[in-house]
Short mmCIF file of C-alpha atoms and ligand atoms in Angstrom, two decimals:
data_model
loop_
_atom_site.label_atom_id
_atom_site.label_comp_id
_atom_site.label_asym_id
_atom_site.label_seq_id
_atom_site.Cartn_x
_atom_site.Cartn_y
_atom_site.Cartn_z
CA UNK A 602 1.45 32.62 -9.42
CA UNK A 603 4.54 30.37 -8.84
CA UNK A 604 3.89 26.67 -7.71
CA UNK A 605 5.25 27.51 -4.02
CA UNK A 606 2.36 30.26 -3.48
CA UNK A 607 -0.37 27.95 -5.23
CA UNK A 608 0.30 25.54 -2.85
CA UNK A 609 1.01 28.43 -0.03
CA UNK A 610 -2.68 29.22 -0.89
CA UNK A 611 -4.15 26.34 -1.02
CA UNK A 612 -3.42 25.45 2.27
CA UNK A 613 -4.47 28.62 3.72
CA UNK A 614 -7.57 27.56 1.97
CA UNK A 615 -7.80 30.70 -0.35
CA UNK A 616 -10.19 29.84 -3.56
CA UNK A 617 -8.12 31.71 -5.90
CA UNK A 618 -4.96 29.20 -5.43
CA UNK A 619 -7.57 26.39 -5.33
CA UNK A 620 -8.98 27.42 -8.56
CA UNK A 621 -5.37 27.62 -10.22
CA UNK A 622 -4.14 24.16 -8.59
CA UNK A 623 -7.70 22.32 -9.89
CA UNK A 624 -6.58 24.13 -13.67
CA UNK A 625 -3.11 22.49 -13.46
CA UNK A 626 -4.34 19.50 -12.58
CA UNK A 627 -7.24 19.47 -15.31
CA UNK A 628 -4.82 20.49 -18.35
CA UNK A 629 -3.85 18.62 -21.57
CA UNK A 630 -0.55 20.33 -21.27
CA UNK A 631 1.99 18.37 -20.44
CA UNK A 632 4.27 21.54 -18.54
CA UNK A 633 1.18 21.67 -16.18
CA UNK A 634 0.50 17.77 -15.68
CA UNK A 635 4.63 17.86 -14.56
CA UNK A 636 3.70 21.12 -12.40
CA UNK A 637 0.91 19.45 -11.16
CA UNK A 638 2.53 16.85 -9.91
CA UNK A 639 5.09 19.09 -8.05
CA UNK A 640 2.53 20.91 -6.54
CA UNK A 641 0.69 17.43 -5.18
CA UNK A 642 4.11 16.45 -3.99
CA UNK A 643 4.37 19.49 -1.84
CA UNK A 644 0.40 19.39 -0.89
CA UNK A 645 0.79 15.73 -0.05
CA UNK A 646 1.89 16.27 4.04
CA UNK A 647 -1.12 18.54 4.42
CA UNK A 648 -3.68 15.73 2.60
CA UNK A 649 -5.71 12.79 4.42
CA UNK A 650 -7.39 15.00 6.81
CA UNK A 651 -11.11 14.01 5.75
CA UNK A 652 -13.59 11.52 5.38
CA UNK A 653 -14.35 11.01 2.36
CA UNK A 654 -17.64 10.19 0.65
CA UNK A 655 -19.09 8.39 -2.79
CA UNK A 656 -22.29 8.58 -3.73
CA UNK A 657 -24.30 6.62 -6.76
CA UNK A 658 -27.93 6.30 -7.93
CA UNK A 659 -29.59 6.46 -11.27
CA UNK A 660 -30.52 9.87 -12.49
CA UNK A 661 -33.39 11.54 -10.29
CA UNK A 662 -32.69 9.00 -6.70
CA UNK A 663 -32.31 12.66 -5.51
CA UNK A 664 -28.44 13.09 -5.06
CA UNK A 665 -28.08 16.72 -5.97
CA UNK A 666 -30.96 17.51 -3.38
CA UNK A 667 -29.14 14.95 -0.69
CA UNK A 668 -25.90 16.10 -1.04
CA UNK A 669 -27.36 19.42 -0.65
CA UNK A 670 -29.07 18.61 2.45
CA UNK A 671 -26.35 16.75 3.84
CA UNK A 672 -24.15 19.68 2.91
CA UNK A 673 -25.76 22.31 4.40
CA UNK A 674 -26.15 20.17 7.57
CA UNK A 675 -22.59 19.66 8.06
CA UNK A 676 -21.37 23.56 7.11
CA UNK A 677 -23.67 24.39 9.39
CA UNK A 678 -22.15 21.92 11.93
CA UNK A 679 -18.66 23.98 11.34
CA UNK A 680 -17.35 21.47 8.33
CA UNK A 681 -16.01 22.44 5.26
CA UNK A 682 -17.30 20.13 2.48
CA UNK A 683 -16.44 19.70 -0.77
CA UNK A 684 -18.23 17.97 -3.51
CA UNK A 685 -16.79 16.71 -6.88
CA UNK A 686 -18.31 14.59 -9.30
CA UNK A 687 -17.22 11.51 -11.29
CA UNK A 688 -19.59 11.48 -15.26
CA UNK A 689 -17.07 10.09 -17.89
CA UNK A 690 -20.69 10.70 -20.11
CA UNK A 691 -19.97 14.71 -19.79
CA UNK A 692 -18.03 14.31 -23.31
CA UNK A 693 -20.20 12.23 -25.36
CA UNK A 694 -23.42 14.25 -24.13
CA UNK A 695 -21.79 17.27 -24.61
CA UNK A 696 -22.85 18.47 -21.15
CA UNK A 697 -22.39 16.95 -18.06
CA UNK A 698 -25.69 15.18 -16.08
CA UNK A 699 -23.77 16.17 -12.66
CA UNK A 700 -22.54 19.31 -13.94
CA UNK A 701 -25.48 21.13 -14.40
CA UNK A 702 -24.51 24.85 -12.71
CA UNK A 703 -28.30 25.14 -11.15
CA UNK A 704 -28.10 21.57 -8.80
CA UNK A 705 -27.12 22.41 -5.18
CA UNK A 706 -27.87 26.30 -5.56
CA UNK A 707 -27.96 27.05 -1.21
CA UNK A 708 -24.87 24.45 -1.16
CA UNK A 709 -22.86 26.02 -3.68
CA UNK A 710 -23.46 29.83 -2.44
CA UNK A 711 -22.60 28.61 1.00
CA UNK A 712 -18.75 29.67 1.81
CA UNK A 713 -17.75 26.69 3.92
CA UNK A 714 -18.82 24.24 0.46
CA UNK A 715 -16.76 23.86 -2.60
CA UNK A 716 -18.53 22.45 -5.47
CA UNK A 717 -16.54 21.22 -8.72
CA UNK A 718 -18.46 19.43 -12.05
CA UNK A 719 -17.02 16.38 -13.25
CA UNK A 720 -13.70 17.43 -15.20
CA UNK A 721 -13.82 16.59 -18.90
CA UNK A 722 -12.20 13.37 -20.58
CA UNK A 723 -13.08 10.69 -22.79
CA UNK A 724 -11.95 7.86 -20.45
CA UNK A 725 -13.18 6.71 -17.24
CA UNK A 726 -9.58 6.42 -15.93
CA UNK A 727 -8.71 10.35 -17.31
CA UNK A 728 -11.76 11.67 -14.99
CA UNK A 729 -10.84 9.53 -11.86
CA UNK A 730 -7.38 10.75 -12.06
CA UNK A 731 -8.05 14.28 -12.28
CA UNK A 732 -11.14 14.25 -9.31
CA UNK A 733 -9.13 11.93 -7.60
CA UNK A 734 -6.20 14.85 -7.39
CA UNK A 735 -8.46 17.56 -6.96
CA UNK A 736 -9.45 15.74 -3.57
CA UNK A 737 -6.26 15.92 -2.16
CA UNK A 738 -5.78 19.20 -3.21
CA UNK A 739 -9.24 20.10 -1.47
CA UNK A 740 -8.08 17.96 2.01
CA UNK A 741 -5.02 20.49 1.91
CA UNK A 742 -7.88 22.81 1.45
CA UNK A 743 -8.87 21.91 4.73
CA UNK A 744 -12.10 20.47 3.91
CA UNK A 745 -12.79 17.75 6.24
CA UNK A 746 -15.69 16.34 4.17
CA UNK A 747 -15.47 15.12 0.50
CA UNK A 748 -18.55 13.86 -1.53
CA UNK A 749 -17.42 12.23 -4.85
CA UNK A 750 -20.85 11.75 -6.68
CA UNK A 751 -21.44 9.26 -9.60
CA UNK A 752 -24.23 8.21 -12.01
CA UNK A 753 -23.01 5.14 -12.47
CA UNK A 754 -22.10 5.18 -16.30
CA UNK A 755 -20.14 1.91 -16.97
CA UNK A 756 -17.78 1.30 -14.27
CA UNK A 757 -18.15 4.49 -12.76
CA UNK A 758 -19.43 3.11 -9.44
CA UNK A 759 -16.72 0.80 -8.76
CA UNK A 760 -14.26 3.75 -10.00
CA UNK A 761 -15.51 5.94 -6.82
CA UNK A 762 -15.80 3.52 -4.21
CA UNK A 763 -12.08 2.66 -5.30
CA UNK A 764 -10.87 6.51 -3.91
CA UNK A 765 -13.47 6.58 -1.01
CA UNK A 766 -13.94 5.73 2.82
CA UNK A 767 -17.50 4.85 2.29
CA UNK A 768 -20.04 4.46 -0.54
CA UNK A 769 -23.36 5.54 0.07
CA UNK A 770 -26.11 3.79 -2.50
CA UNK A 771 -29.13 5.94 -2.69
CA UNK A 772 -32.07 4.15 -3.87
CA UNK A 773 -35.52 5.00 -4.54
CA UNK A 774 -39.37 2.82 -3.11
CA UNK A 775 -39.97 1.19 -5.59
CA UNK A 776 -43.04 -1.43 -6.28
CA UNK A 777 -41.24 -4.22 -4.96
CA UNK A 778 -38.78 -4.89 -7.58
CA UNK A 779 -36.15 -2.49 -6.66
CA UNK A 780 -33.40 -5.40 -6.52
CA UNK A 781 -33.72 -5.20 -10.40
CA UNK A 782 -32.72 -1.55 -10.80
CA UNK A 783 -29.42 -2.38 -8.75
CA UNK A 784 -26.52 -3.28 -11.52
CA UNK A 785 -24.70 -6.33 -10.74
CA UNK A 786 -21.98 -5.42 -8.34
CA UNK A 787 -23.18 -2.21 -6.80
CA UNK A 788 -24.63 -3.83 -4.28
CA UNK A 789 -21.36 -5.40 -3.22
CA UNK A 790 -19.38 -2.06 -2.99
CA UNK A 791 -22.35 -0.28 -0.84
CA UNK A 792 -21.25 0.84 2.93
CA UNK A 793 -24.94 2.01 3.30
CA UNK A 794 -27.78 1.63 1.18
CA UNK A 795 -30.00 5.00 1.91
CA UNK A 796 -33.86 5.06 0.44
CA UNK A 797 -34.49 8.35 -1.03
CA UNK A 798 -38.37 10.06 -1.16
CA UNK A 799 -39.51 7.78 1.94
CA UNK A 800 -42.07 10.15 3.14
CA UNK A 801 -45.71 10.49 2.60
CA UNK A 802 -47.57 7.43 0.70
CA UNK A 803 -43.74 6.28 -0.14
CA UNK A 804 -43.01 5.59 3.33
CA UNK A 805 -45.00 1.82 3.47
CA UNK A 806 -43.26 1.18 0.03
CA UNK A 807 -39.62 2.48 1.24
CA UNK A 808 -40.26 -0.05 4.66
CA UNK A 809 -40.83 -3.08 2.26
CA UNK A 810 -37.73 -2.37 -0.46
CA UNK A 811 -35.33 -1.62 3.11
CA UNK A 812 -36.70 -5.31 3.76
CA UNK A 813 -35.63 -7.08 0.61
CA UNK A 814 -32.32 -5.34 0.57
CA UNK A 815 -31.47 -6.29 3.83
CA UNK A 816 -32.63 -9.91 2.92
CA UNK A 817 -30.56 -9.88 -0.06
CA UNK A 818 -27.59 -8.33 1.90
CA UNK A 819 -27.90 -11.28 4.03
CA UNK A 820 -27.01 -13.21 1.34
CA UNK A 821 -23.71 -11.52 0.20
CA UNK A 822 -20.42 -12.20 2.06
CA UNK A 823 -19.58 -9.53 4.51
CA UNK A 824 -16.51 -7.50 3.31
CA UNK A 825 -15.81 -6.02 6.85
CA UNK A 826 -16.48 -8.21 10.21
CA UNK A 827 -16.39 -5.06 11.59
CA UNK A 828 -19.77 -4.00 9.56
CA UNK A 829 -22.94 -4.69 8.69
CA UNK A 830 -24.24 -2.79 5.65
CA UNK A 831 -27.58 -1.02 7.05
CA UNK A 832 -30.06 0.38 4.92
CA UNK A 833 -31.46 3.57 6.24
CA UNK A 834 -34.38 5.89 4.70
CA UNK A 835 -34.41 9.44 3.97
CA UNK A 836 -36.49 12.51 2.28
CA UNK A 837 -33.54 14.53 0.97
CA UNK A 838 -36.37 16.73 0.08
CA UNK A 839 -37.71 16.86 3.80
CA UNK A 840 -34.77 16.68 5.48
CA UNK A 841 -35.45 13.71 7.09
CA UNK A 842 -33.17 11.08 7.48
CA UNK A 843 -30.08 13.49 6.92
CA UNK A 844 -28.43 12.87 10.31
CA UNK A 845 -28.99 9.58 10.71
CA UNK A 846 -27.18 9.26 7.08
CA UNK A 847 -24.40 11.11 8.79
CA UNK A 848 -24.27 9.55 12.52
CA UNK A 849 -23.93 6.00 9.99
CA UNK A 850 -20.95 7.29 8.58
CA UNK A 851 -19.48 8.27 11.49
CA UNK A 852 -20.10 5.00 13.36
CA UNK A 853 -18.35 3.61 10.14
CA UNK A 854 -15.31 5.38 10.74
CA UNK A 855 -15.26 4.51 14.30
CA UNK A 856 -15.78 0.89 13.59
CA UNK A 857 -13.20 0.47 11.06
CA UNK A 858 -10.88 2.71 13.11
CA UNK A 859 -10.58 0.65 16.08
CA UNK A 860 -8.85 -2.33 13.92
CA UNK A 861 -6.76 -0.20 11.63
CA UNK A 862 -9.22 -0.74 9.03
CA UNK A 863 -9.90 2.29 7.74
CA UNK A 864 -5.81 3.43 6.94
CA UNK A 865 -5.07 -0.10 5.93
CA UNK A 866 -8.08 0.74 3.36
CA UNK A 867 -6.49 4.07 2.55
CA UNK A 868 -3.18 2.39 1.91
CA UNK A 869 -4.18 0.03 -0.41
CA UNK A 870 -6.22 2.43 -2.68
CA UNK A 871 -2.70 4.69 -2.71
CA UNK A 872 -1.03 1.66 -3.84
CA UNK A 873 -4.13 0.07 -6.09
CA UNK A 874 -3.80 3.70 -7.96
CA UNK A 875 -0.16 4.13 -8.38
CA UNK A 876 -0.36 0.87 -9.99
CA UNK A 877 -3.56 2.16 -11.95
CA UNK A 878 -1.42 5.19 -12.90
CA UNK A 879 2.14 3.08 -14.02
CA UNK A 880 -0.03 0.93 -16.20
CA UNK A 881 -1.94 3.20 -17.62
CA UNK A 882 1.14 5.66 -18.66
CA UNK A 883 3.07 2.66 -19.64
CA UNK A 884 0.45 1.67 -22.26
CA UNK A 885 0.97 5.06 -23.57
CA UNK A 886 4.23 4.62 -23.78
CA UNK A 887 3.84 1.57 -25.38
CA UNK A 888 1.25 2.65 -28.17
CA UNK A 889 3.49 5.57 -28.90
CA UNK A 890 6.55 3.63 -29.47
CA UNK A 891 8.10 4.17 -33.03
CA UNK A 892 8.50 0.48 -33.56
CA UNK A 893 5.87 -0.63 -32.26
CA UNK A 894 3.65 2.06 -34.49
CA UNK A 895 5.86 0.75 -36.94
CA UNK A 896 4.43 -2.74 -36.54
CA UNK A 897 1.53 -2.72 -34.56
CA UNK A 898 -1.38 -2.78 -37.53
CA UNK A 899 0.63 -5.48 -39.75
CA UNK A 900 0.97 -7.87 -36.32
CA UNK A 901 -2.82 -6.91 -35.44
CA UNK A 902 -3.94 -8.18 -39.56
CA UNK A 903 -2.06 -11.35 -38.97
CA UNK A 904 -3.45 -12.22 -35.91
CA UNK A 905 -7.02 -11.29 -37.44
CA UNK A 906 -6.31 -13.26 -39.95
CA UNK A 907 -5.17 -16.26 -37.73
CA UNK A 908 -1.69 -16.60 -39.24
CA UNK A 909 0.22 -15.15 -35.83
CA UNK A 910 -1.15 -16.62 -32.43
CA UNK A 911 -2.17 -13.64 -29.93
CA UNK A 912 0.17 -14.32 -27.67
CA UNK A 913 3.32 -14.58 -30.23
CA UNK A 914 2.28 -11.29 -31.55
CA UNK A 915 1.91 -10.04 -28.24
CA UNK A 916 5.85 -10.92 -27.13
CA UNK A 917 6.70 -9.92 -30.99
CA UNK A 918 5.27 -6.19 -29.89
CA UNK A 919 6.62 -6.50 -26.30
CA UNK A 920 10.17 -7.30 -28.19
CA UNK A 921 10.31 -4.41 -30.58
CA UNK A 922 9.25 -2.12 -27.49
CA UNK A 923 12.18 -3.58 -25.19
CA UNK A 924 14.76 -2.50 -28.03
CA UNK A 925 15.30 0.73 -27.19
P1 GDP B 1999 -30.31 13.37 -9.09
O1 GDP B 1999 -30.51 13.27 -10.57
O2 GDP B 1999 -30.05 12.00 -8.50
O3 GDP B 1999 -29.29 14.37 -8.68
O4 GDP B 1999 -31.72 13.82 -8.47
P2 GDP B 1999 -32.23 15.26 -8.00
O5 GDP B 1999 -31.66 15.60 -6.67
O6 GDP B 1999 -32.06 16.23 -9.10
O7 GDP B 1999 -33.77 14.95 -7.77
C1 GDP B 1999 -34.64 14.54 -8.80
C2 GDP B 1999 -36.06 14.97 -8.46
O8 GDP B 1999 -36.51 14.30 -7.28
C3 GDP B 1999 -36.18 16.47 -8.17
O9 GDP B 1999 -37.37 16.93 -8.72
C4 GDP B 1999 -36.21 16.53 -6.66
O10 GDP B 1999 -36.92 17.64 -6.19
C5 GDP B 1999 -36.93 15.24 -6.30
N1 GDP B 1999 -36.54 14.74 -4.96
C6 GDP B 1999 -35.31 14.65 -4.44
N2 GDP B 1999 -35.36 14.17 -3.18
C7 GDP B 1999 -36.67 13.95 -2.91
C8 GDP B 1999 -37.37 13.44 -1.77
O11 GDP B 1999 -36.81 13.11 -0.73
N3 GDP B 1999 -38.73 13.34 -1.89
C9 GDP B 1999 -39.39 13.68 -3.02
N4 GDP B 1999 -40.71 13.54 -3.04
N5 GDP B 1999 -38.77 14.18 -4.10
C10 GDP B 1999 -37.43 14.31 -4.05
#
């Protein structure tokens, strides 16, 4: 298939040309990272058109069975949702946590969803760029709705919520010491905070943990005047909760619409990540510099060894690089 009728495809929303467009885009070759970049070029007019979604909690908070439930809510509402998955883990495990082919079965028979593990890569910043392109390639797709799930390995949390509209933190009752389980700085990147398994005996324990979030949100400086971070509880496994989860995001959009918010948002994040992008390709550059290969473990010993300064080795390197 040429590039033209891969991206012809895509936005007629036929899987086959979304298939080959997510392959370019998830190479090692370096023919198909140039191609992919062509094709996202072209693709790029036809991108935007969704609201997209990140969602974290520890392994079992129930996001497989939420997204599913959300999912299926909004196909059957008529949207077309995709869901992609950010788990720079997948390497060293050898399989990915999110990846697992039997999560989301209904969800991923279901024609209007589009499901996609995390891609593989050793680095955080290798993943995010590849799901970050697939996303725009799904928008052209015409899905309206993309979910961008984490575990929250490392920085993986702060990765997502850097190419999303609005992070959703699910969180489970807990026995009144749930602030604990949230890692320093998730709770400042949260649009929602949503309290999985709140049915049954849970439900008095879910009521008290919504309290001491909201008391410790109190506490944290409010990153939009234009909202308040509510936490909301749900049984993904019920169904309960699901539209209310949904109605929240919507009322986000709308509230950061009406101020420009949400683009200026959008813009940033384009620019954040073609900054993201020029640094990261220039430090490849950089390391795979013959001069600076030449040098690099000699000026690395002597600064080790506290004969060169770090930052005289530093413009030493930068020198050699600028020769050429
Ligand atoms: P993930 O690891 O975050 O994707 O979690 P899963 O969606 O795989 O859920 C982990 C376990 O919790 C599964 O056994 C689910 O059936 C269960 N689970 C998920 N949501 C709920 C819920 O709302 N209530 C209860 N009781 N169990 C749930």
């Amino acid at each position: 298939m040429k590039l033209h009728e891969i991206a012809e495809g895509v936005k007629k929303g036929r899987l086959r040309a979304l298939a080959k467009a997510i392959t370019l885009i998830e190479s090692r070759n370096l023919d198909h990272s140039v191609a992919a970049t062509t094709l996202l070029d072209e693709l790029l007019p036809a991108t935007g058109n969704s609201i997209r979604i990140g969602i974290s909690g520890v392994p079992g908070a129930g996001k497989s069975t939420f997204i599913e439930a959300l999912g299926l809510h909004l196909t059957a509402q008529g949207h077309k949702v995709a869901v992609l998955a950010v788990d720079p883990s997948s390497q060293l495990s050898g399989g990915s946590i999110l990846g697992d082919k039997t999560r989301m079965e209904h969800l991923s028979r279901h024609p209007s969803a589009f499901i996609r593990p995390s891609p593989a890569g050793s680095t955080l910043g290798g993943v995010a760029r590849k799901t970050r392109e697939t996303m725009l390639v799904c928008e052209a797709a015409g899905y309206d709705v993309v979910i961008v799930e984490t575990v929250g390995v490392g920085q993986s949390e702060i990765t997502v919520a850097s190419m999303v509209d609005f992070f959703l933190l699910l969180q489970l009752p807990g026995a009144g010491d749930e602030l604990q389980g949230i890692k320093k700085g998730v709770m400042e990147i949260a649009d929602a905070i949503l309290i999985n398994k709140s049915e049954g005996e849970n439900r008095s324990r879910a009521e008290l943990a919504r309290r001491q979030y909201l008391n410790a949100l109190h506490l944290l400086k409010p990153r939009s005047p234009n909202w308040q971070v509510p936490v909301l509880l749900c049984s993904a496994l019920n169904h309960t909760g699901i539209e209310e989860a949904w109605k929240t995001i919507l009322s986000f959009r709308e509230a950061m619409g009406r101020e420009g918010e949400f683009e200026r948002k959008r813009r940033l994040q384009a620019t954040d990540w073609m900054w993201t992008l020029l640094l990261d390709d220039l430090k490849d550059l950089f390391m795979r510099d013959k001069n600076v290969e030449a040098l690099i473990n000699q000026v690395q010993q002597a600064v080790a060894e506290g004969i060169t300064t770090p930052s005289a080795a530093a413009r030493r390197l930068l020198e050699v690089f600028k020769r050429h």
